[in-house]
Amino acid sequence: AQSVTQLDSHVSVSEGTPVLLRCNYSSSYSPSLFWYVQHPNKGLQLLLKYTSAATLVKGINGFEAEFKKSETSFHLTKPSAHMSDAAEYFCVVSDSPGGSYIPTFGRGTSLIVHP
Amino acid sequence: DGGITQSPKYLFRKEGQNVTLSCEQNLNHDAMYWYRQDPGQGLRLIYYSQIVNDFQKGDIAEGYSVSREKKESFPLTVTSAQKNPTAFYLCASSTSGGPTYEQYFGPGTRLTVT
């Protein structure tokens, strides 16, 4: 069975400082991992995904994430926060070799950016 | 432009009434999904469909129904049996066939039942 835990429900940073959103996963197989972003009252947009290629994955808007199998983690980082980064972020795992491939969502981390 | 559309953006209904939320995609995706989002609870899967004329219950299907008569369309009906229907509803689609494919989401419908 697959599961995902987002370790912080809220993260608060100042504009221009680094961002770290933490995600741990559990999977019995080789998982695919995703980060999505959701701005208020909008749908989700894919930031980046890991699918067993390079362990350091670069995404849109300067975000990147590193897949660490030994730590079962897939943390999302950005060197310098921008006000427009304030949003909800979801970590997602998908393995399900039985054929359904239904992804499992974390509960989300709300990123707050202070001027 | 390819994408997913959901309509309407806001929907208001009286308790006891059924209501249908629309979801259409022109991405030629086989798989489609309905999620419910409540504050602090992330996304919970209601129903999903991996092919036309077939769909499966998700984690919280009680009080909901769906149909998949066309590849492009996956409407969700919120019935009067759903005890707490007020929520934000998101539709998504993806290429089926493996766990590596990301989902594409619509803009959502906010349903308020009073």
PDB file of C-alpha atoms in Angstrom:
ATOM      1  CA  ALA A   1       0.000   0.000   0.000  1.00  0.00           C
ATOM      2  CA  GLN A   2       1.141   3.528  -0.676  1.00  0.00           C
ATOM      3  CA  SER A   3       0.903   6.531   1.601  1.00  0.00           C
ATOM      4  CA  VAL A   4       2.286  10.032   1.851  1.00  0.00           C
ATOM      5  CA  THR A   5       2.841  12.353   4.807  1.00  0.00           C
ATOM      6  CA  GLN A   6       3.382  16.069   4.535  1.00  0.00           C
ATOM      7  CA  LEU A   7       5.178  16.925   7.730  1.00  0.00           C
ATOM      8  CA  ASP A   8       4.008  20.541   8.058  1.00  0.00           C
ATOM      9  CA  SER A   9       0.474  21.835   7.636  1.00  0.00           C
ATOM     10  CA  HIS A  10       1.755  25.432   7.421  1.00  0.00           C
ATOM     11  CA  VAL A  11       5.139  26.919   6.513  1.00  0.00           C
ATOM     12  CA  SER A  12       5.830  30.625   6.884  1.00  0.00           C
ATOM     13  CA  VAL A  13       8.790  32.357   5.186  1.00  0.00           C
ATOM     14  CA  SER A  14       9.869  35.864   4.307  1.00  0.00           C
ATOM     15  CA  GLU A  15      10.113  36.938   0.687  1.00  0.00           C
ATOM     16  CA  GLY A  16      13.602  36.203  -0.654  1.00  0.00           C
ATOM     17  CA  THR A  17      14.368  33.415   1.847  1.00  0.00           C
ATOM     18  CA  PRO A  18      14.554  29.685   1.037  1.00  0.00           C
ATOM     19  CA  VAL A  19      11.512  27.432   1.013  1.00  0.00           C
ATOM     20  CA  LEU A  20      11.455  23.833   2.282  1.00  0.00           C
ATOM     21  CA  LEU A  21       8.250  21.770   2.189  1.00  0.00           C
ATOM     22  CA  ARG A  22       8.713  18.261   3.568  1.00  0.00           C
ATOM     23  CA  CYS A  23       7.172  15.056   2.261  1.00  0.00           C
ATOM     24  CA  ASN A  24       7.719  11.443   3.299  1.00  0.00           C
ATOM     25  CA  TYR A  25       6.234   8.530   1.431  1.00  0.00           C
ATOM     26  CA  SER A  26       5.640   4.833   1.844  1.00  0.00           C
ATOM     27  CA  SER A  27       5.544   2.416  -1.076  1.00  0.00           C
ATOM     28  CA  SER A  28       6.133  -1.280  -1.581  1.00  0.00           C
ATOM     29  CA  TYR A  29       7.290  -0.705  -5.155  1.00  0.00           C
ATOM     30  CA  SER A  30       9.148   1.880  -7.192  1.00  0.00           C
ATOM     31  CA  PRO A  31       6.899   4.883  -6.836  1.00  0.00           C
ATOM     32  CA  SER A  32       6.292   7.936  -8.928  1.00  0.00           C
ATOM     33  CA  LEU A  33       6.150  11.120  -6.884  1.00  0.00           C
ATOM     34  CA  PHE A  34       4.608  14.468  -7.716  1.00  0.00           C
ATOM     35  CA  TRP A  35       4.270  17.949  -6.268  1.00  0.00           C
ATOM     36  CA  TYR A  36       1.238  20.055  -7.195  1.00  0.00           C
ATOM     37  CA  VAL A  37       0.434  23.662  -6.316  1.00  0.00           C
ATOM     38  CA  GLN A  38      -3.038  25.102  -5.726  1.00  0.00           C
ATOM     39  CA  HIS A  39      -3.775  28.813  -5.511  1.00  0.00           C
ATOM     40  CA  PRO A  40      -6.960  29.842  -3.660  1.00  0.00           C
ATOM     41  CA  ASN A  41     -10.173  28.659  -5.317  1.00  0.00           C
ATOM     42  CA  LYS A  42      -8.266  27.187  -8.269  1.00  0.00           C
ATOM     43  CA  GLY A  43      -7.452  23.747  -9.584  1.00  0.00           C
ATOM     44  CA  LEU A  44      -4.113  22.012  -9.016  1.00  0.00           C
ATOM     45  CA  GLN A  45      -1.123  22.530 -11.282  1.00  0.00           C
ATOM     46  CA  LEU A  46       1.827  20.152 -11.608  1.00  0.00           C
ATOM     47  CA  LEU A  47       5.103  21.598 -10.282  1.00  0.00           C
ATOM     48  CA  LEU A  48       7.327  18.589 -10.922  1.00  0.00           C
ATOM     49  CA  LYS A  49       7.444  14.797 -10.939  1.00  0.00           C
ATOM     50  CA  TYR A  50       9.885  11.979 -10.232  1.00  0.00           C
ATOM     51  CA  THR A  51       9.566   8.783 -12.262  1.00  0.00           C
ATOM     52  CA  SER A  52      12.757   6.807 -11.506  1.00  0.00           C
ATOM     53  CA  ALA A  53      15.099   8.847 -13.674  1.00  0.00           C
ATOM     54  CA  ALA A  54      17.305  11.564 -12.123  1.00  0.00           C
ATOM     55  CA  THR A  55      16.817  11.856  -8.366  1.00  0.00           C
ATOM     56  CA  LEU A  56      17.042  15.665  -8.422  1.00  0.00           C
ATOM     57  CA  VAL A  57      14.023  16.945 -10.288  1.00  0.00           C
ATOM     58  CA  LYS A  58      13.604  20.518 -11.487  1.00  0.00           C
ATOM     59  CA  GLY A  59      10.160  21.988 -11.914  1.00  0.00           C
ATOM     60  CA  ILE A  60       8.449  25.189 -12.862  1.00  0.00           C
ATOM     61  CA  ASN A  61       8.887  28.551 -11.116  1.00  0.00           C
ATOM     62  CA  GLY A  62      12.311  27.655  -9.683  1.00  0.00           C
ATOM     63  CA  PHE A  63      11.144  24.724  -7.557  1.00  0.00           C
ATOM     64  CA  GLU A  64      13.037  21.459  -7.293  1.00  0.00           C
ATOM     65  CA  ALA A  65      12.777  18.249  -5.284  1.00  0.00           C
ATOM     66  CA  GLU A  66      15.161  15.426  -4.443  1.00  0.00           C
ATOM     67  CA  PHE A  67      14.095  11.799  -4.269  1.00  0.00           C
ATOM     68  CA  LYS A  68      15.907  10.062  -1.383  1.00  0.00           C
ATOM     69  CA  LYS A  69      15.058   6.396  -1.265  1.00  0.00           C
ATOM     70  CA  SER A  70      17.022   5.705   1.926  1.00  0.00           C
ATOM     71  CA  GLU A  71      15.024   8.385   3.743  1.00  0.00           C
ATOM     72  CA  THR A  72      11.755   7.787   1.838  1.00  0.00           C
ATOM     73  CA  SER A  73      11.541  11.511   1.303  1.00  0.00           C
ATOM     74  CA  PHE A  74      10.714  13.870  -1.539  1.00  0.00           C
ATOM     75  CA  HIS A  75      11.124  17.366  -0.124  1.00  0.00           C
ATOM     76  CA  LEU A  76      10.306  20.437  -2.217  1.00  0.00           C
ATOM     77  CA  THR A  77      12.696  23.402  -2.175  1.00  0.00           C
ATOM     78  CA  LYS A  78      13.140  26.828  -3.716  1.00  0.00           C
ATOM     79  CA  PRO A  79      16.152  29.082  -3.102  1.00  0.00           C
ATOM     80  CA  SER A  80      14.227  32.342  -2.818  1.00  0.00           C
ATOM     81  CA  ALA A  81      10.516  32.732  -2.072  1.00  0.00           C
ATOM     82  CA  HIS A  82       8.346  35.131  -4.019  1.00  0.00           C
ATOM     83  CA  MET A  83       5.032  36.551  -2.891  1.00  0.00           C
ATOM     84  CA  SER A  84       3.336  34.706  -5.746  1.00  0.00           C
ATOM     85  CA  ASP A  85       4.476  31.365  -4.234  1.00  0.00           C
ATOM     86  CA  ALA A  86       1.898  31.699  -1.452  1.00  0.00           C
ATOM     87  CA  ALA A  87      -0.414  28.733  -2.063  1.00  0.00           C
ATOM     88  CA  GLU A  88      -1.280  25.193  -0.983  1.00  0.00           C
ATOM     89  CA  TYR A  89       1.180  22.469  -2.002  1.00  0.00           C
ATOM     90  CA  PHE A  90       0.372  18.766  -2.313  1.00  0.00           C
ATOM     91  CA  CYS A  91       2.778  15.830  -2.384  1.00  0.00           C
ATOM     92  CA  VAL A  92       1.437  12.787  -4.256  1.00  0.00           C
ATOM     93  CA  VAL A  93       2.623   9.177  -4.565  1.00  0.00           C
ATOM     94  CA  SER A  94       1.572   6.634  -7.166  1.00  0.00           C
ATOM     95  CA  ASP A  95       2.621   3.005  -7.507  1.00  0.00           C
ATOM     96  CA  SER A  96      -0.336   0.558  -7.456  1.00  0.00           C
ATOM     97  CA  PRO A  97       1.083  -2.178  -9.692  1.00  0.00           C
ATOM     98  CA  GLY A  98      -2.293  -3.910  -9.665  1.00  0.00           C
ATOM     99  CA  GLY A  99      -3.292  -1.714 -12.575  1.00  0.00           C
ATOM    100  CA  SER A 100      -5.444   0.998 -11.052  1.00  0.00           C
ATOM    101  CA  TYR A 101      -2.630   3.560 -10.594  1.00  0.00           C
ATOM    102  CA  ILE A 102      -4.710   5.719  -8.306  1.00  0.00           C
ATOM    103  CA  PRO A 103      -2.490   8.372  -6.751  1.00  0.00           C
ATOM    104  CA  THR A 104      -2.535   9.124  -3.032  1.00  0.00           C
ATOM    105  CA  PHE A 105      -2.492  12.781  -1.952  1.00  0.00           C
ATOM    106  CA  GLY A 106      -0.938  14.260   1.149  1.00  0.00           C
ATOM    107  CA  ARG A 107      -3.058  16.604   3.254  1.00  0.00           C
ATOM    108  CA  GLY A 108      -1.296  19.655   1.903  1.00  0.00           C
ATOM    109  CA  THR A 109       1.083  22.341   3.183  1.00  0.00           C
ATOM    110  CA  SER A 110       0.023  25.949   3.168  1.00  0.00           C
ATOM    111  CA  LEU A 111       2.945  28.223   2.247  1.00  0.00           C
ATOM    112  CA  ILE A 112       2.708  31.741   3.645  1.00  0.00           C
ATOM    113  CA  VAL A 113       5.105  34.364   2.290  1.00  0.00           C
ATOM    114  CA  HIS A 114       5.653  37.568   4.254  1.00  0.00           C
ATOM    115  CA  PRO A 115       6.879  40.742   2.559  1.00  0.00           C
TER     116      PRO A 115
ATOM    117  CA  ASP B   1      -6.423  25.100 -26.120  1.00  0.00           C
ATOM    118  CA  GLY B   2      -6.471  21.668 -24.498  1.00  0.00           C
ATOM    119  CA  GLY B   3      -7.696  21.362 -20.973  1.00  0.00           C
ATOM    120  CA  ILE B   4     -10.431  20.498 -18.524  1.00  0.00           C
ATOM    121  CA  THR B   5     -13.493  22.617 -17.936  1.00  0.00           C
ATOM    122  CA  GLN B   6     -15.830  22.459 -14.990  1.00  0.00           C
ATOM    123  CA  SER B   7     -19.091  24.286 -14.758  1.00  0.00           C
ATOM    124  CA  PRO B   8     -20.448  26.170 -13.028  1.00  0.00           C
ATOM    125  CA  LYS B   9     -17.751  27.737 -10.851  1.00  0.00           C
ATOM    126  CA  TYR B  10     -20.224  28.353  -8.016  1.00  0.00           C
ATOM    127  CA  LEU B  11     -23.401  26.378  -7.379  1.00  0.00           C
ATOM    128  CA  PHE B  12     -26.061  26.878  -4.746  1.00  0.00           C
ATOM    129  CA  ARG B  13     -28.760  24.341  -3.927  1.00  0.00           C
ATOM    130  CA  LYS B  14     -31.370  23.693  -1.303  1.00  0.00           C
ATOM    131  CA  GLU B  15     -31.068  20.658   0.902  1.00  0.00           C
ATOM    132  CA  GLY B  16     -32.865  17.629  -0.549  1.00  0.00           C
ATOM    133  CA  GLN B  17     -32.159  18.508  -4.184  1.00  0.00           C
ATOM    134  CA  ASN B  18     -29.898  16.505  -6.474  1.00  0.00           C
ATOM    135  CA  VAL B  19     -27.316  18.521  -8.389  1.00  0.00           C
ATOM    136  CA  THR B  20     -25.035  17.604 -11.307  1.00  0.00           C
ATOM    137  CA  LEU B  21     -21.541  19.007 -11.749  1.00  0.00           C
ATOM    138  CA  SER B  22     -20.114  19.088 -15.248  1.00  0.00           C
ATOM    139  CA  CYS B  23     -16.583  18.011 -16.251  1.00  0.00           C
ATOM    140  CA  GLU B  24     -15.354  18.013 -19.854  1.00  0.00           C
ATOM    141  CA  GLN B  25     -11.835  17.398 -21.222  1.00  0.00           C
ATOM    142  CA  ASN B  26     -10.365  17.687 -24.711  1.00  0.00           C
ATOM    143  CA  LEU B  27      -6.988  16.145 -23.859  1.00  0.00           C
ATOM    144  CA  ASN B  28      -7.950  12.718 -25.242  1.00  0.00           C
ATOM    145  CA  HIS B  29      -7.305  11.217 -21.804  1.00  0.00           C
ATOM    146  CA  ASP B  30      -8.737   7.835 -20.933  1.00  0.00           C
ATOM    147  CA  ALA B  31      -8.845   8.282 -17.156  1.00  0.00           C
ATOM    148  CA  MET B  32     -10.990  10.794 -15.286  1.00  0.00           C
ATOM    149  CA  TYR B  33     -11.439  11.443 -11.572  1.00  0.00           C
ATOM    150  CA  TRP B  34     -13.636  13.340  -9.132  1.00  0.00           C
ATOM    151  CA  TYR B  35     -12.254  14.666  -5.856  1.00  0.00           C
ATOM    152  CA  ARG B  36     -13.799  16.466  -2.943  1.00  0.00           C
ATOM    153  CA  GLN B  37     -11.743  19.055  -1.074  1.00  0.00           C
ATOM    154  CA  ASP B  38     -12.531  20.275   2.442  1.00  0.00           C
ATOM    155  CA  PRO B  39     -10.306  22.612   4.459  1.00  0.00           C
ATOM    156  CA  GLY B  40      -7.394  20.775   6.060  1.00  0.00           C
ATOM    157  CA  GLN B  41      -8.302  17.402   4.533  1.00  0.00           C
ATOM    158  CA  GLY B  42      -6.519  17.450   1.214  1.00  0.00           C
ATOM    159  CA  LEU B  43      -8.217  15.758  -1.726  1.00  0.00           C
ATOM    160  CA  ARG B  44     -10.469  12.742  -1.265  1.00  0.00           C
ATOM    161  CA  LEU B  45     -11.354  10.520  -4.221  1.00  0.00           C
ATOM    162  CA  ILE B  46     -15.065  10.128  -4.961  1.00  0.00           C
ATOM    163  CA  TYR B  47     -15.148   8.175  -8.237  1.00  0.00           C
ATOM    164  CA  TYR B  48     -12.786   7.412 -11.070  1.00  0.00           C
ATOM    165  CA  SER B  49     -13.105   6.041 -14.580  1.00  0.00           C
ATOM    166  CA  GLN B  50     -10.326   4.522 -16.661  1.00  0.00           C
ATOM    167  CA  ILE B  51     -12.375   3.870 -19.785  1.00  0.00           C
ATOM    168  CA  VAL B  52     -15.701   4.807 -21.295  1.00  0.00           C
ATOM    169  CA  ASN B  53     -18.716   3.012 -19.792  1.00  0.00           C
ATOM    170  CA  ASP B  54     -16.749   1.911 -16.737  1.00  0.00           C
ATOM    171  CA  PHE B  55     -16.152   3.598 -13.393  1.00  0.00           C
ATOM    172  CA  GLN B  56     -15.102   2.659  -9.879  1.00  0.00           C
ATOM    173  CA  LYS B  57     -15.915   3.955  -6.406  1.00  0.00           C
ATOM    174  CA  GLY B  58     -13.274   5.891  -4.576  1.00  0.00           C
ATOM    175  CA  ASP B  59     -12.895   6.427  -0.855  1.00  0.00           C
ATOM    176  CA  ILE B  60     -16.047   8.511  -0.299  1.00  0.00           C
ATOM    177  CA  ALA B  61     -18.567   7.451  -2.979  1.00  0.00           C
ATOM    178  CA  GLU B  62     -21.643   7.312  -0.739  1.00  0.00           C
ATOM    179  CA  GLY B  63     -24.219   9.889  -1.797  1.00  0.00           C
ATOM    180  CA  TYR B  64     -22.631  10.469  -5.204  1.00  0.00           C
ATOM    181  CA  SER B  65     -23.157   8.994  -8.669  1.00  0.00           C
ATOM    182  CA  VAL B  66     -21.350   9.323 -12.015  1.00  0.00           C
ATOM    183  CA  SER B  67     -21.625   8.288 -15.642  1.00  0.00           C
ATOM    184  CA  ARG B  68     -19.032   7.938 -18.404  1.00  0.00           C
ATOM    185  CA  GLU B  69     -20.910   7.685 -21.700  1.00  0.00           C
ATOM    186  CA  LYS B  70     -18.326   9.694 -23.645  1.00  0.00           C
ATOM    187  CA  LYS B  71     -14.556   9.853 -23.353  1.00  0.00           C
ATOM    188  CA  GLU B  72     -14.680  13.633 -22.972  1.00  0.00           C
ATOM    189  CA  SER B  73     -17.292  13.847 -20.237  1.00  0.00           C
ATOM    190  CA  PHE B  74     -17.555  12.636 -16.629  1.00  0.00           C
ATOM    191  CA  PRO B  75     -20.462  14.340 -14.814  1.00  0.00           C
ATOM    192  CA  LEU B  76     -20.907  13.970 -11.062  1.00  0.00           C
ATOM    193  CA  THR B  77     -24.321  13.982  -9.389  1.00  0.00           C
ATOM    194  CA  VAL B  78     -24.502  14.914  -5.738  1.00  0.00           C
ATOM    195  CA  THR B  79     -27.648  13.261  -4.433  1.00  0.00           C
ATOM    196  CA  SER B  80     -29.814  14.158  -1.485  1.00  0.00           C
ATOM    197  CA  ALA B  81     -28.326  11.129   0.302  1.00  0.00           C
ATOM    198  CA  GLN B  82     -24.986  12.939   0.680  1.00  0.00           C
ATOM    199  CA  LYS B  83     -25.115  14.195   4.246  1.00  0.00           C
ATOM    200  CA  ASN B  84     -22.657  17.064   3.986  1.00  0.00           C
ATOM    201  CA  PRO B  85     -22.366  18.097   0.335  1.00  0.00           C
ATOM    202  CA  THR B  86     -21.012  21.617   0.773  1.00  0.00           C
ATOM    203  CA  ALA B  87     -17.430  21.467  -0.519  1.00  0.00           C
ATOM    204  CA  PHE B  88     -15.048  22.292  -3.364  1.00  0.00           C
ATOM    205  CA  TYR B  89     -15.192  19.661  -6.114  1.00  0.00           C
ATOM    206  CA  LEU B  90     -12.298  19.022  -8.487  1.00  0.00           C
ATOM    207  CA  CYS B  91     -12.280  16.987 -11.668  1.00  0.00           C
ATOM    208  CA  ALA B  92      -9.053  15.610 -13.133  1.00  0.00           C
ATOM    209  CA  SER B  93      -7.909  13.521 -16.056  1.00  0.00           C
ATOM    210  CA  SER B  94      -4.783  11.599 -17.029  1.00  0.00           C
ATOM    211  CA  THR B  95      -3.376   9.234 -19.572  1.00  0.00           C
ATOM    212  CA  SER B  96      -4.029   5.797 -18.129  1.00  0.00           C
ATOM    213  CA  GLY B  97      -1.576   2.965 -18.347  1.00  0.00           C
ATOM    214  CA  GLY B  98       0.889   3.602 -15.572  1.00  0.00           C
ATOM    215  CA  PRO B  99       1.751   5.490 -12.393  1.00  0.00           C
ATOM    216  CA  THR B 100       4.100   7.937 -14.093  1.00  0.00           C
ATOM    217  CA  TYR B 101       1.405  10.049 -15.694  1.00  0.00           C
ATOM    218  CA  GLU B 102       0.420  13.240 -13.970  1.00  0.00           C
ATOM    219  CA  GLN B 103      -3.142  14.428 -13.525  1.00  0.00           C
ATOM    220  CA  TYR B 104      -4.569  17.554 -15.126  1.00  0.00           C
ATOM    221  CA  PHE B 105      -7.111  19.392 -13.017  1.00  0.00           C
ATOM    222  CA  GLY B 106     -10.085  21.574 -13.815  1.00  0.00           C
ATOM    223  CA  PRO B 107     -10.704  24.899 -12.038  1.00  0.00           C
ATOM    224  CA  GLY B 108     -13.204  23.371  -9.599  1.00  0.00           C
ATOM    225  CA  THR B 109     -16.840  23.901  -8.633  1.00  0.00           C
ATOM    226  CA  ARG B 110     -17.735  25.254  -5.213  1.00  0.00           C
ATOM    227  CA  LEU B 111     -21.052  23.758  -4.117  1.00  0.00           C
ATOM    228  CA  THR B 112     -23.025  25.272  -1.276  1.00  0.00           C
ATOM    229  CA  VAL B 113     -26.107  23.484   0.031  1.00  0.00           C
ATOM    230  CA  THR B 114     -28.363  25.222   2.523  1.00  0.00           C
TER     231      THR B 114
END
